[in-house]
Coordinates of C-alpha atoms in Angstrom, one line a residue:
M1 CA -0.2 -0.2 -0.2
D2 CA 1.7 3.2 -1.3
L3 CA 0.7 6.3 1.4
H4 CA 1.9 9.6 0.7
F5 CA 0.8 12.3 3.0
G6 CA 1.2 15.8 2.3
D7 CA 2.7 18.5 4.6
S8 CA -1.4 20.2 5.5
K9 CA -2.2 20.1 9.0
P10 CA -6.4 19.7 10.4
T11 CA -7.4 22.4 12.1
D12 CA -8.6 21.4 15.7
E13 CA -11.8 21.6 14.7
E14 CA -11.3 19.3 11.7
R15 CA -9.4 16.8 14.3
A16 CA -11.8 17.3 16.7
A17 CA -14.5 15.7 14.1
V18 CA -12.2 12.9 13.5
D19 CA -11.7 12.1 16.9
A20 CA -15.0 11.9 17.9
L21 CA -16.1 9.7 15.7
L22 CA -12.4 7.3 16.2
G23 CA -11.4 7.8 19.4
P24 CA -8.2 9.5 20.3
P25 CA -4.9 8.8 17.9
E26 CA -3.0 5.6 19.9
S27 CA 0.4 7.0 17.9
S28 CA 2.6 9.1 16.2
W29 CA 1.7 7.6 12.9
E30 CA -2.2 8.2 13.4
G31 CA -1.5 11.9 14.1
A32 CA -0.4 12.0 18.3
D33 CA 1.3 14.8 19.1
R34 CA 4.1 13.2 20.6
A35 CA 7.6 13.8 22.0
D36 CA 9.4 10.8 20.7
A37 CA 7.4 10.4 17.1
D38 CA 8.9 8.1 14.7
L39 CA 6.9 8.0 11.3
R40 CA 8.9 5.7 9.6
W41 CA 6.6 2.7 10.6
A42 CA 2.9 2.3 11.3
R43 CA 1.9 0.5 14.4
G44 CA -1.3 -1.9 14.5
G45 CA -1.8 -0.6 10.8
R46 CA -3.9 -4.1 9.9
A47 CA -5.8 -2.9 12.8
A48 CA -6.5 0.4 11.0
R49 CA -7.0 -1.1 7.8
D50 CA -10.0 -3.2 9.1
R51 CA -11.8 -0.2 10.2
R52 CA -11.8 1.2 6.9
D53 CA -15.5 1.1 6.0
L54 CA -15.6 3.9 8.5
L55 CA -14.3 6.4 6.1
L56 CA -17.8 7.4 4.8
P57 CA -18.8 8.2 8.3
G58 CA -15.4 10.1 8.9
L59 CA -16.0 12.4 5.6
H60 CA -19.9 13.0 7.2
A61 CA -18.1 13.9 10.4
I62 CA -15.8 16.4 8.6
N63 CA -18.6 17.4 6.4
D64 CA -21.0 18.1 9.1
R65 CA -18.6 19.8 11.5
V66 CA -16.6 22.1 8.7
G67 CA -19.1 22.3 5.8
W68 CA -16.1 21.3 3.3
I69 CA -13.3 18.6 3.4
S70 CA -9.9 20.2 3.1
E71 CA -6.6 18.7 2.6
G72 CA -5.4 18.6 5.6
A73 CA -8.7 16.6 7.4
L74 CA -8.5 14.3 4.2
G75 CA -5.0 13.3 5.4
Y76 CA -5.7 13.2 8.9
L77 CA -8.5 10.9 8.3
C78 CA -6.5 8.9 6.0
R79 CA -3.6 8.3 8.4
R80 CA -6.3 7.3 11.3
L81 CA -7.4 5.0 8.9
T82 CA -4.3 3.8 7.2
V83 CA -5.8 5.1 3.6
P84 CA -4.1 6.3 0.5
P85 CA -5.0 10.2 0.5
A86 CA -5.4 9.5 -3.2
E87 CA -8.1 6.7 -2.9
A88 CA -9.8 8.7 -0.3
Y89 CA -9.7 11.8 -2.4
G90 CA -11.8 9.3 -4.7
V91 CA -14.3 8.7 -2.2
A92 CA -14.8 12.4 -1.4
T93 CA -15.5 13.7 -5.3
F94 CA -17.5 10.9 -5.8
Y95 CA -20.7 12.3 -3.8
A96 CA -22.4 15.5 -4.1
M97 CA -22.8 16.3 -1.2
F98 CA -19.4 16.5 -0.3
S99 CA -16.9 19.6 -1.3
V100 CA -13.3 19.4 -1.5
E101 CA -13.1 23.0 -2.1
P102 CA -13.8 25.9 0.2
R103 CA -17.4 26.9 0.4
P104 CA -19.7 28.8 3.1
A105 CA -20.9 26.6 6.3
T106 CA -24.8 26.8 4.9
V107 CA -25.8 25.0 1.7
L108 CA -29.0 25.5 0.8
H109 CA -30.1 22.4 -1.7
V110 CA -32.6 23.2 -4.5
C111 CA -34.4 20.3 -6.0
T112 CA -34.6 20.9 -9.8
D113 CA -35.8 17.3 -11.0
L114 CA -38.7 16.5 -12.9
A115 CA -41.5 16.9 -10.4
C116 CA -39.7 20.0 -8.7
T117 CA -39.4 21.4 -12.1
A118 CA -42.7 21.4 -13.4
A119 CA -43.7 23.1 -9.8
G120 CA -41.5 25.9 -10.6
A121 CA -38.0 24.9 -9.3
P122 CA -36.0 26.9 -12.5
E123 CA -37.9 30.0 -10.8
L124 CA -37.1 29.6 -7.6
C125 CA -33.3 29.1 -7.7
A126 CA -33.3 32.3 -9.4
G127 CA -35.6 34.3 -7.2
V128 CA -33.3 32.4 -4.2
E129 CA -29.9 33.1 -6.1
A130 CA -30.9 36.7 -5.6
G131 CA -31.8 36.6 -2.3
L132 CA -29.1 35.0 -0.3
G133 CA -26.2 36.7 0.8
P134 CA -22.4 35.6 0.6
G135 CA -22.4 33.0 3.5
V136 CA -24.7 30.2 2.1
H137 CA -24.0 28.1 -0.9
L138 CA -26.7 27.3 -3.6
E139 CA -26.9 23.8 -5.0
R140 CA -29.2 22.9 -7.3
S141 CA -29.8 19.4 -6.4
P142 CA -31.3 16.3 -7.9
C143 CA -34.1 14.6 -6.4
L144 CA -34.6 15.3 -2.5
G145 CA -37.0 12.9 -2.2
L146 CA -39.8 15.4 -1.2
C147 CA -42.0 15.1 -4.3
E148 CA -45.6 15.4 -2.9
R149 CA -44.4 19.0 -1.9
A150 CA -42.7 20.3 -4.4
P151 CA -40.7 22.3 -5.0
A152 CA -38.4 21.5 -2.6
A153 CA -35.2 23.2 -0.4
L154 CA -33.2 21.3 1.9
A155 CA -30.7 23.8 4.2
I156 CA -27.6 22.2 6.0
R157 CA -25.9 24.5 8.3
A158 CA -22.6 22.6 9.5
G159 CA -21.2 22.8 13.3
D160 CA -21.3 20.7 16.4
P161 CA -23.9 19.5 15.8
A162 CA -24.7 20.0 12.4
R163 CA -28.8 22.0 11.9
T164 CA -30.7 21.3 9.0
A165 CA -34.4 22.8 7.6
V166 CA -36.7 21.7 5.1
S167 CA -38.8 24.2 3.3
A168 CA -41.7 22.5 0.9
P169 CA -43.4 23.3 -0.7
A170 CA -40.8 26.3 -1.4
T171 CA -41.2 29.5 -1.7
V172 CA -38.5 32.5 -2.4
A173 CA -38.9 33.7 1.0
G174 CA -39.0 29.9 2.7
A175 CA -35.9 28.7 1.5
V176 CA -34.0 31.9 2.0
L177 CA -35.4 31.6 5.5
A178 CA -34.2 27.8 6.1
A179 CA -31.0 29.0 4.8
T180 CA -29.9 32.0 6.7
A181 CA -32.1 30.8 10.2
P182 CA -32.7 27.1 10.1
D183 CA -34.0 27.3 13.9
S184 CA -36.8 29.9 13.1
A185 CA -37.7 27.7 10.1
P186 CA -41.0 26.0 10.4
E187 CA -41.1 22.5 11.4
E188 CA -42.1 19.8 8.5
P189 CA -45.8 18.5 8.4
P190 CA -46.0 14.7 10.3
A191 CA -45.5 12.2 7.7
A192 CA -49.3 11.6 7.8
A193 CA -49.7 14.4 5.6
A194 CA -47.7 12.5 2.7
V195 CA -50.4 10.1 2.9
P196 CA -54.1 10.7 2.1
Q197 CA -55.2 7.5 3.0
A198 CA -53.8 7.5 6.7
G199 CA -55.9 6.1 9.2
Q200 CA -58.2 4.5 6.5
E201 CA -59.3 1.0 6.9
G202 CA -57.8 -2.3 5.4
L203 CA -54.3 -0.4 5.1
V204 CA -51.3 -3.4 5.7
L205 CA -48.2 -1.3 5.3
L206 CA -49.4 2.3 6.1
R207 CA -51.7 1.2 8.9
R208 CA -49.7 2.7 11.7
V209 CA -48.5 6.0 9.7
G210 CA -50.4 8.8 11.7
V211 CA -51.8 6.5 14.2
V212 CA -48.7 5.8 16.4
D213 CA -46.1 8.1 17.7
P214 CA -43.3 7.4 15.7
A215 CA -41.2 7.8 18.7
S216 CA -42.2 5.7 21.0
L217 CA -41.8 1.9 20.9
D218 CA -44.4 1.2 23.8
D219 CA -47.3 2.7 20.9
Y220 CA -45.8 0.6 18.3
R221 CA -46.0 -2.4 20.6
A222 CA -49.4 -1.4 21.4
H223 CA -50.6 -1.6 18.0
G224 CA -49.2 -4.8 17.1
G225 CA -45.6 -4.4 17.0
Y226 CA -42.8 -7.5 17.8
T227 CA -45.6 -9.8 16.9
A228 CA -44.3 -11.2 13.8
L229 CA -40.9 -11.2 15.5
R230 CA -42.3 -13.6 17.8
R231 CA -43.3 -15.7 15.2
A232 CA -40.6 -15.9 13.3
F233 CA -39.1 -17.6 16.6
A234 CA -41.4 -20.2 16.8
L235 CA -41.3 -20.8 13.4
G236 CA -37.2 -20.7 13.3
P237 CA -35.0 -19.7 10.4
A238 CA -36.3 -22.6 7.6
G239 CA -40.1 -21.1 8.8
V240 CA -39.9 -17.7 8.0
I241 CA -38.2 -18.0 5.0
R242 CA -40.5 -21.3 3.8
E243 CA -43.9 -18.4 4.5
V244 CA -41.9 -15.6 2.8
T245 CA -41.5 -17.8 0.1
D246 CA -44.9 -19.2 0.0
S247 CA -46.3 -15.3 -0.2
G248 CA -44.5 -14.5 -3.3
L249 CA -42.9 -11.4 -2.5
V250 CA -41.0 -10.3 -4.7
G251 CA -38.4 -7.2 -4.1
R252 CA -39.9 -3.7 -4.4
G253 CA -37.0 -1.5 -5.5
G254 CA -37.7 -2.4 -9.4
A255 CA -36.4 -5.5 -10.0
A256 CA -38.8 -7.6 -9.0
F257 CA -36.7 -10.8 -7.7
P258 CA -38.2 -13.5 -5.5
T259 CA -37.3 -12.3 -1.7
G260 CA -38.0 -16.0 -0.2
R261 CA -35.1 -17.4 -2.5
K262 CA -32.8 -14.6 -2.1
W263 CA -33.1 -15.5 1.6
Q264 CA -32.4 -19.5 1.3
A265 CA -29.5 -18.8 -1.1
T266 CA -27.4 -16.3 1.4
A267 CA -28.8 -18.6 4.5
S268 CA -27.6 -21.6 3.1
Q269 CA -23.9 -20.3 2.3
P270 CA -21.2 -22.5 4.3
D271 CA -19.5 -19.2 4.6
R272 CA -20.0 -16.9 7.3
P273 CA -20.4 -14.6 8.7
H274 CA -23.9 -13.5 6.8
H275 CA -24.6 -10.0 6.4
L276 CA -28.1 -8.0 6.0
V277 CA -28.1 -4.7 4.4
C278 CA -31.4 -2.4 4.1
N279 CA -31.2 -0.2 1.6
A280 CA -33.2 2.8 2.1
D281 CA -31.3 5.2 -0.5
E282 CA -34.0 6.0 -2.3
S283 CA -32.7 8.1 -5.2
E284 CA -34.8 7.1 -8.3
P285 CA -36.7 10.8 -9.0
G286 CA -40.7 10.6 -7.9
T287 CA -39.7 7.9 -5.1
F288 CA -40.5 9.2 -1.3
K289 CA -42.3 5.7 -0.1
D290 CA -39.4 4.6 2.0
R291 CA -39.1 8.1 3.5
V292 CA -42.3 7.9 5.0
L293 CA -42.2 4.5 6.6
M294 CA -39.1 5.4 8.3
E295 CA -40.4 9.0 9.4
G296 CA -43.9 7.1 10.2
D297 CA -43.3 3.7 11.2
P298 CA -39.2 3.2 12.0
Y299 CA -39.9 0.4 14.5
A300 CA -41.6 -1.7 11.8
L301 CA -38.5 -1.4 9.5
V302 CA -36.0 -2.0 12.7
E303 CA -38.2 -5.0 13.5
A304 CA -38.5 -6.4 9.8
M305 CA -34.8 -6.6 10.1
T306 CA -34.6 -8.3 12.9
V307 CA -36.5 -10.8 11.5
A308 CA -34.6 -11.4 8.2
A309 CA -31.1 -11.4 9.9
Y310 CA -32.9 -14.2 11.8
A311 CA -34.1 -16.1 8.6
I312 CA -30.6 -15.9 7.3
G313 CA -28.4 -16.0 9.9
A314 CA -26.8 -12.7 10.4
H315 CA -25.8 -11.1 13.3
R316 CA -25.0 -7.5 12.1
G317 CA -26.9 -5.5 9.9
F318 CA -26.4 -2.6 8.1
L319 CA -29.3 0.5 7.2
Y320 CA -28.0 2.7 4.1
I321 CA -30.0 6.1 4.3
R322 CA -30.1 8.9 1.7
G323 CA -27.9 12.0 3.2
E324 CA -30.5 14.0 2.0
Y325 CA -33.2 12.7 5.0
P326 CA -32.2 14.2 8.0
R327 CA -35.6 13.4 9.9
A328 CA -36.0 10.1 8.7
T329 CA -32.6 9.5 10.3
R330 CA -32.8 10.9 13.4
R331 CA -36.0 8.6 13.8
I332 CA -34.4 5.8 12.5
Q333 CA -31.6 6.3 15.1
H334 CA -34.1 6.9 17.9
A335 CA -35.8 3.9 16.9
V336 CA -32.5 1.6 16.8
D337 CA -31.2 3.1 20.1
Q338 CA -34.7 2.4 22.0
A339 CA -35.1 -1.0 20.4
R340 CA -31.5 -1.9 21.8
A341 CA -32.2 -0.5 25.3
R342 CA -35.4 -2.7 25.4
G343 CA -33.4 -5.8 24.4
L344 CA -34.8 -6.0 20.9
L345 CA -31.6 -5.4 19.7
G346 CA -28.3 -6.7 21.1
D347 CA -26.6 -10.1 22.3
D348 CA -29.6 -11.6 23.3
V349 CA -32.9 -10.0 21.4
L350 CA -36.4 -10.8 23.4
G351 CA -34.5 -13.8 25.7
Q352 CA -34.3 -16.1 22.2
G353 CA -30.2 -16.4 22.4
F354 CA -30.2 -14.6 19.0
A355 CA -27.6 -11.8 18.5
F356 CA -28.2 -8.9 16.3
D357 CA -27.8 -4.9 15.9
I358 CA -28.2 -2.7 13.0
E359 CA -25.5 0.3 11.8
I360 CA -26.7 3.4 10.3
R361 CA -24.6 4.7 7.2
R362 CA -25.5 7.6 5.3
G363 CA -25.2 8.3 1.6
A364 CA -24.0 11.5 0.5
G365 CA -25.6 11.9 -2.8
A366 CA -25.3 9.0 -5.1
Y367 CA -27.7 7.8 -7.4
I368 CA -25.9 5.1 -8.6
C369 CA -25.5 3.4 -4.7
G370 CA -29.1 2.2 -4.6
E371 CA -27.6 -0.3 -7.2
E372 CA -26.7 -3.0 -4.3
T373 CA -22.8 -3.9 -5.1
A374 CA -22.3 -0.3 -5.8
L375 CA -24.2 0.3 -1.5
F376 CA -21.8 -2.4 -0.5
N377 CA -18.5 -0.6 -2.0
S378 CA -19.4 2.6 -0.7
I379 CA -20.0 0.9 3.2
E380 CA -16.7 -0.7 2.7
G381 CA -15.5 2.8 2.0
Y382 CA -14.8 2.6 -1.7
R383 CA -16.3 4.4 -4.6
G384 CA -19.8 4.2 -4.9
E385 CA -19.3 1.4 -8.3
P386 CA -21.1 -1.5 -9.1
R387 CA -19.2 -4.5 -9.4
S388 CA -18.9 -7.4 -11.9
K389 CA -21.7 -10.3 -11.8
P390 CA -21.6 -13.3 -11.1
P391 CA -20.1 -13.9 -7.8
F392 CA -23.9 -12.4 -6.8
P393 CA -24.5 -10.7 -3.3
V394 CA -26.2 -14.1 -2.0
E395 CA -22.2 -15.4 -2.4
K396 CA -20.4 -12.6 -2.1
G397 CA -21.6 -9.0 -1.3
L398 CA -20.9 -7.2 1.9
F399 CA -16.9 -7.6 2.9
G400 CA -17.3 -10.5 0.7
R401 CA -20.0 -12.2 2.6
P402 CA -23.3 -13.7 1.8
T403 CA -25.6 -10.8 2.0
V404 CA -29.2 -10.0 1.6
E405 CA -30.2 -7.2 0.5
N406 CA -33.5 -5.4 0.5
N407 CA -35.1 -2.6 0.3
V408 CA -37.5 -0.7 3.1
E409 CA -40.5 -1.7 1.4
T410 CA -39.8 -5.1 0.7
L411 CA -38.6 -6.1 4.4
V412 CA -41.7 -4.0 5.9
N413 CA -43.9 -6.7 3.6
V414 CA -42.6 -9.3 5.6
L415 CA -44.3 -8.3 9.0
P416 CA -47.8 -9.0 7.5
I417 CA -46.6 -12.1 6.2
L418 CA -46.0 -13.1 9.7
T419 CA -49.3 -12.0 11.3
M420 CA -51.3 -13.0 8.5
G421 CA -50.0 -15.8 7.5
A422 CA -48.4 -16.5 3.5
P423 CA -52.0 -18.3 2.3
A424 CA -53.9 -14.8 3.2
Y425 CA -51.3 -12.5 1.7
A426 CA -50.6 -14.4 -1.3
A427 CA -54.5 -13.9 -1.7
T428 CA -54.2 -9.9 -1.7
G429 CA -53.0 -8.8 -5.5
T430 CA -52.7 -11.2 -8.6
A431 CA -51.0 -14.6 -9.2
G432 CA -48.2 -13.1 -10.5
S433 CA -47.9 -9.9 -8.0
T434 CA -48.7 -10.6 -4.4
G435 CA -49.5 -8.4 -1.5
P436 CA -49.9 -4.9 -1.2
K437 CA -47.8 -2.0 -3.5
L438 CA -46.8 1.0 -2.4
F439 CA -47.2 3.8 -4.9
C440 CA -45.3 7.2 -5.0
V441 CA -47.5 10.1 -6.9
S442 CA -46.7 13.1 -7.7
G443 CA -46.9 16.2 -10.4
S444 CA -50.4 17.5 -11.8
V445 CA -52.9 15.7 -9.0
A446 CA -54.8 17.3 -6.4
R447 CA -53.7 15.0 -3.6
P448 CA -49.8 13.5 -4.3
G449 CA -48.6 11.2 -1.6
V450 CA -48.0 7.5 -1.1
Y451 CA -51.0 5.4 -1.4
E452 CA -51.3 1.7 -0.7
L453 CA -53.3 -0.5 -3.6
P454 CA -53.5 -4.2 -4.1
F455 CA -51.6 -5.3 -7.0
G456 CA -53.9 -5.1 -9.9
A457 CA -55.3 -2.1 -9.4
T458 CA -55.2 -0.1 -12.7
L459 CA -53.5 3.2 -13.0
G460 CA -56.5 5.4 -13.8
E461 CA -58.2 4.0 -10.3
L462 CA -54.7 5.5 -8.8
L463 CA -55.0 8.7 -10.0
R464 CA -58.5 8.8 -9.5
L465 CA -57.7 8.3 -5.8
A466 CA -54.9 11.2 -6.0
G467 CA -57.2 13.7 -7.9
V468 CA -55.7 13.6 -11.3
R469 CA -56.2 17.2 -12.8
D470 CA -57.7 17.8 -16.2
G471 CA -55.8 18.3 -19.6
L472 CA -53.7 15.2 -18.9
R473 CA -50.9 14.6 -21.2
A474 CA -48.4 11.9 -20.2
V475 CA -48.0 9.6 -16.8
L476 CA -44.4 8.5 -16.3
L477 CA -44.3 5.3 -14.5
G478 CA -41.3 4.2 -12.7
G479 CA -39.4 7.2 -12.5
A480 CA -36.3 8.5 -14.9
A481 CA -35.4 5.1 -15.0
G482 CA -39.1 4.0 -16.0
G483 CA -41.4 5.0 -19.2
F484 CA -44.1 7.3 -20.3
V485 CA -47.9 6.3 -21.1
R486 CA -50.6 7.9 -22.6
P487 CA -53.8 9.1 -21.3
D488 CA -55.8 6.5 -23.2
E489 CA -53.6 3.8 -21.4
L490 CA -54.7 4.5 -18.2
G491 CA -56.6 1.2 -18.0
I492 CA -52.7 -0.5 -17.3
P493 CA -52.6 -2.8 -14.4
L494 CA -50.4 -1.9 -11.9
T495 CA -48.5 -5.3 -11.8
F496 CA -45.1 -6.3 -12.6
E497 CA -46.3 -8.7 -15.3
G498 CA -49.2 -6.1 -16.4
T499 CA -46.9 -3.2 -17.2
R500 CA -44.5 -5.7 -19.3
E501 CA -47.1 -6.4 -21.0
A502 CA -47.9 -2.7 -21.8
G503 CA -44.4 -2.1 -23.0
T504 CA -43.4 -0.3 -19.8
T505 CA -42.2 -1.0 -15.9
L506 CA -43.8 -0.5 -12.5
G507 CA -40.3 0.0 -11.4
S508 CA -40.2 0.8 -7.7
G509 CA -44.0 2.3 -8.4
V510 CA -43.4 6.0 -9.1
V511 CA -46.9 7.7 -11.1
M512 CA -45.9 10.8 -12.1
A513 CA -48.6 12.9 -14.1
F514 CA -48.0 15.7 -16.5
D515 CA -50.6 18.1 -17.9
G516 CA -50.6 20.3 -20.7
T517 CA -48.5 23.2 -18.9
V518 CA -45.2 21.2 -18.6
P519 CA -43.2 21.0 -21.8
L520 CA -42.3 17.7 -22.1
P521 CA -38.9 18.7 -24.2
R522 CA -37.8 20.4 -21.1
L523 CA -38.5 17.4 -19.2
L524 CA -36.9 14.9 -21.1
L525 CA -33.7 17.1 -21.0
R526 CA -33.7 17.1 -17.4
I527 CA -34.0 13.5 -17.3
A528 CA -30.8 13.2 -19.8
E529 CA -29.1 15.8 -17.1
F530 CA -29.6 13.2 -14.5
F531 CA -28.1 10.4 -16.0
R532 CA -25.4 11.8 -17.6
D533 CA -24.6 13.9 -13.6
E534 CA -25.2 10.3 -11.9
S535 CA -23.2 7.9 -13.9
C536 CA -20.2 6.8 -11.9
G537 CA -18.2 6.8 -14.8
Q538 CA -16.5 3.0 -14.9
C539 CA -18.2 1.7 -18.2
V540 CA -17.7 3.1 -21.4
P541 CA -21.6 3.1 -23.0
C542 CA -22.9 5.0 -19.8
R543 CA -20.0 7.2 -19.4
V544 CA -20.0 8.5 -22.8
G545 CA -23.6 7.3 -24.1
T546 CA -25.4 9.4 -21.4
V547 CA -23.1 12.6 -22.4
R548 CA -24.2 11.9 -26.4
Q549 CA -27.7 11.5 -25.0
Q550 CA -27.8 14.7 -23.1
E551 CA -26.5 16.4 -26.3
A552 CA -28.6 15.5 -28.7
L553 CA -31.7 16.5 -26.9
H554 CA -30.2 19.6 -25.8
R555 CA -29.6 20.2 -29.8
I556 CA -33.3 19.0 -30.4
A557 CA -34.6 21.6 -27.9
E558 CA -32.4 24.6 -29.2
R559 CA -33.2 23.4 -32.9
T560 CA -29.0 23.9 -33.5
G561 CA -27.1 21.3 -35.8
P562 CA -28.2 18.6 -37.5
G563 CA -32.1 18.0 -38.1
A564 CA -34.0 16.1 -35.2
A565 CA -34.4 13.1 -37.2
D566 CA -30.8 12.4 -37.2
D567 CA -30.6 13.3 -33.5
I568 CA -33.2 10.9 -32.6
A569 CA -31.5 8.1 -35.0
L570 CA -28.4 9.2 -32.8
L571 CA -30.5 8.6 -29.5
R572 CA -31.5 5.4 -31.0
E573 CA -28.5 4.3 -31.7
V574 CA -26.6 5.2 -28.4
G575 CA -29.9 4.4 -26.3
R576 CA -29.2 0.5 -27.8
A577 CA -25.6 0.3 -26.6
M578 CA -26.2 1.4 -23.1
R579 CA -28.7 -0.9 -22.7
D580 CA -26.8 -3.8 -24.5
A581 CA -23.6 -3.2 -22.9
S582 CA -23.9 -1.0 -19.7
I583 CA -22.2 -2.9 -16.7
C584 CA -25.6 -2.0 -14.0
G585 CA -28.8 -0.8 -14.4
L586 CA -28.1 3.3 -14.5
G587 CA -27.1 3.0 -18.1
Q588 CA -28.9 0.0 -19.2
T589 CA -32.6 2.3 -18.4
A590 CA -31.2 5.6 -19.2
W591 CA -32.5 5.7 -22.3
N592 CA -36.0 3.9 -21.3
A593 CA -38.1 7.2 -20.1
V594 CA -37.2 9.1 -23.6
E595 CA -37.4 6.4 -26.1
S596 CA -41.2 6.1 -24.6
A597 CA -41.8 10.0 -25.1
I598 CA -40.6 9.3 -29.2
D599 CA -42.8 6.4 -29.7
R600 CA -45.5 6.8 -27.4
L601 CA -45.8 10.3 -26.8
G602 CA -44.6 11.5 -30.3
A603 CA -42.1 13.9 -29.1
Y604 CA -40.1 15.9 -31.4
R605 CA -42.7 15.4 -34.2

């Protein structure tokens, strides 16, 4: 390992931020101030390298305290972890929420993605920019996961502790207030405000949101909490996996892989230890259901992770949550702490002799980390770039060990499977798509939010619940990686098989409605810009293809260069190359929405 440390020194504040995470340095090599300093060799280097997974939390610690990551701070963190500074620099510059250049302590992130663009984000940015002083840095941000309250802004002020404030729906005055006086900004509405069905009979996944106090473990248990975990202990690990398999549950993140098969494949691996990873990095534009679950029913996720870990034989779980979700992070951290204090996490869960605990890791603004192997790299302290498969995560996942990765919605579905039984759960929905499904509805509707419906309901039924406005022009299913459908296609059943037969995709459950006031070329250009910015750059088809796609759409929008027909032909060629040759789903789906807009909506004709 080639370690080249520079001469830059950390400030006292930067050193304190790192030491608060890692503890005080024990040797001169690690940065301790000792008279007998000898830096010719490291002591305990192997132990330090084993802590490389603390690189991302260390970068957060510095960024949270100071607002940016200086060369001296990065070097000190690298010395503490025995990480080459060049590698750590590559990690720090990978994430949108970090900066290695000086900037003000307050950063105002204004969402410019699809729902917010349609709600006036460009005009909001212009107004905010004119009203902010020099002490605030304005960042035009990808989706903040607040689509039901578009347009949205998130202010983060560095310090000890860092402070955050949300303005959504944001006005110029509200966003400026959040940035300049975060402690004076109005409180966010409760999580139930994002659930128009809150309190209704018949809900399964959302039944506690708005009903229980999300901070109270006792309230959660009074409403059926930890019934599923007790049944899991009664069934045994194999019995739990059998119930999940018989229920027909498939992943809710978009891939729709059978959850029971994934759990069984991991549980049967002789290599130990096994790991569980909850993917709460929902960064798909238009997606916010996992945020609502974590804010409104956090103990359900803690219980569900415990059930999953018991089934696969994992004693350590990681919950990887979006850096743009400060309230959800606080709620989940509180739930984990309370569960640990009450014997529901730790060395002897519920007195059953099963040990399990959860570590929370924050992302820092990288859509690609929603891909499971990129997420593993991120946790391990590397750039969040996808790995080639095989080997698959069930064989070699996090830290090279067998790993189950599920998103929040998938895990929370396990609780009703165990409480109501697999046959009753499978009776909901359709034969190919069982159980309830959460849909994130935003855009040109009167009641945006998270909706729970059984699989098989039609797109039209969902939009009528949300109060679709007159003049509907198009609906985007699945987010930026999904596809557009026409207003005359609202009879499409919202199932994995139904959307496939209709030539589109259900994805993670994004439903964005757009009326005639929203210029379609502007949306398509924003989708292309999103994929260009979020490509990790590892493979040529995606790295180059997303740039060429954005350039062609820009030429069409500006009517410069060759005619639209030539650029559309180029788009098709580039899109096929990305779909066929990209390493991961980002490049493989980057052309989907543009293709559907051209072929189904007649864009650019």
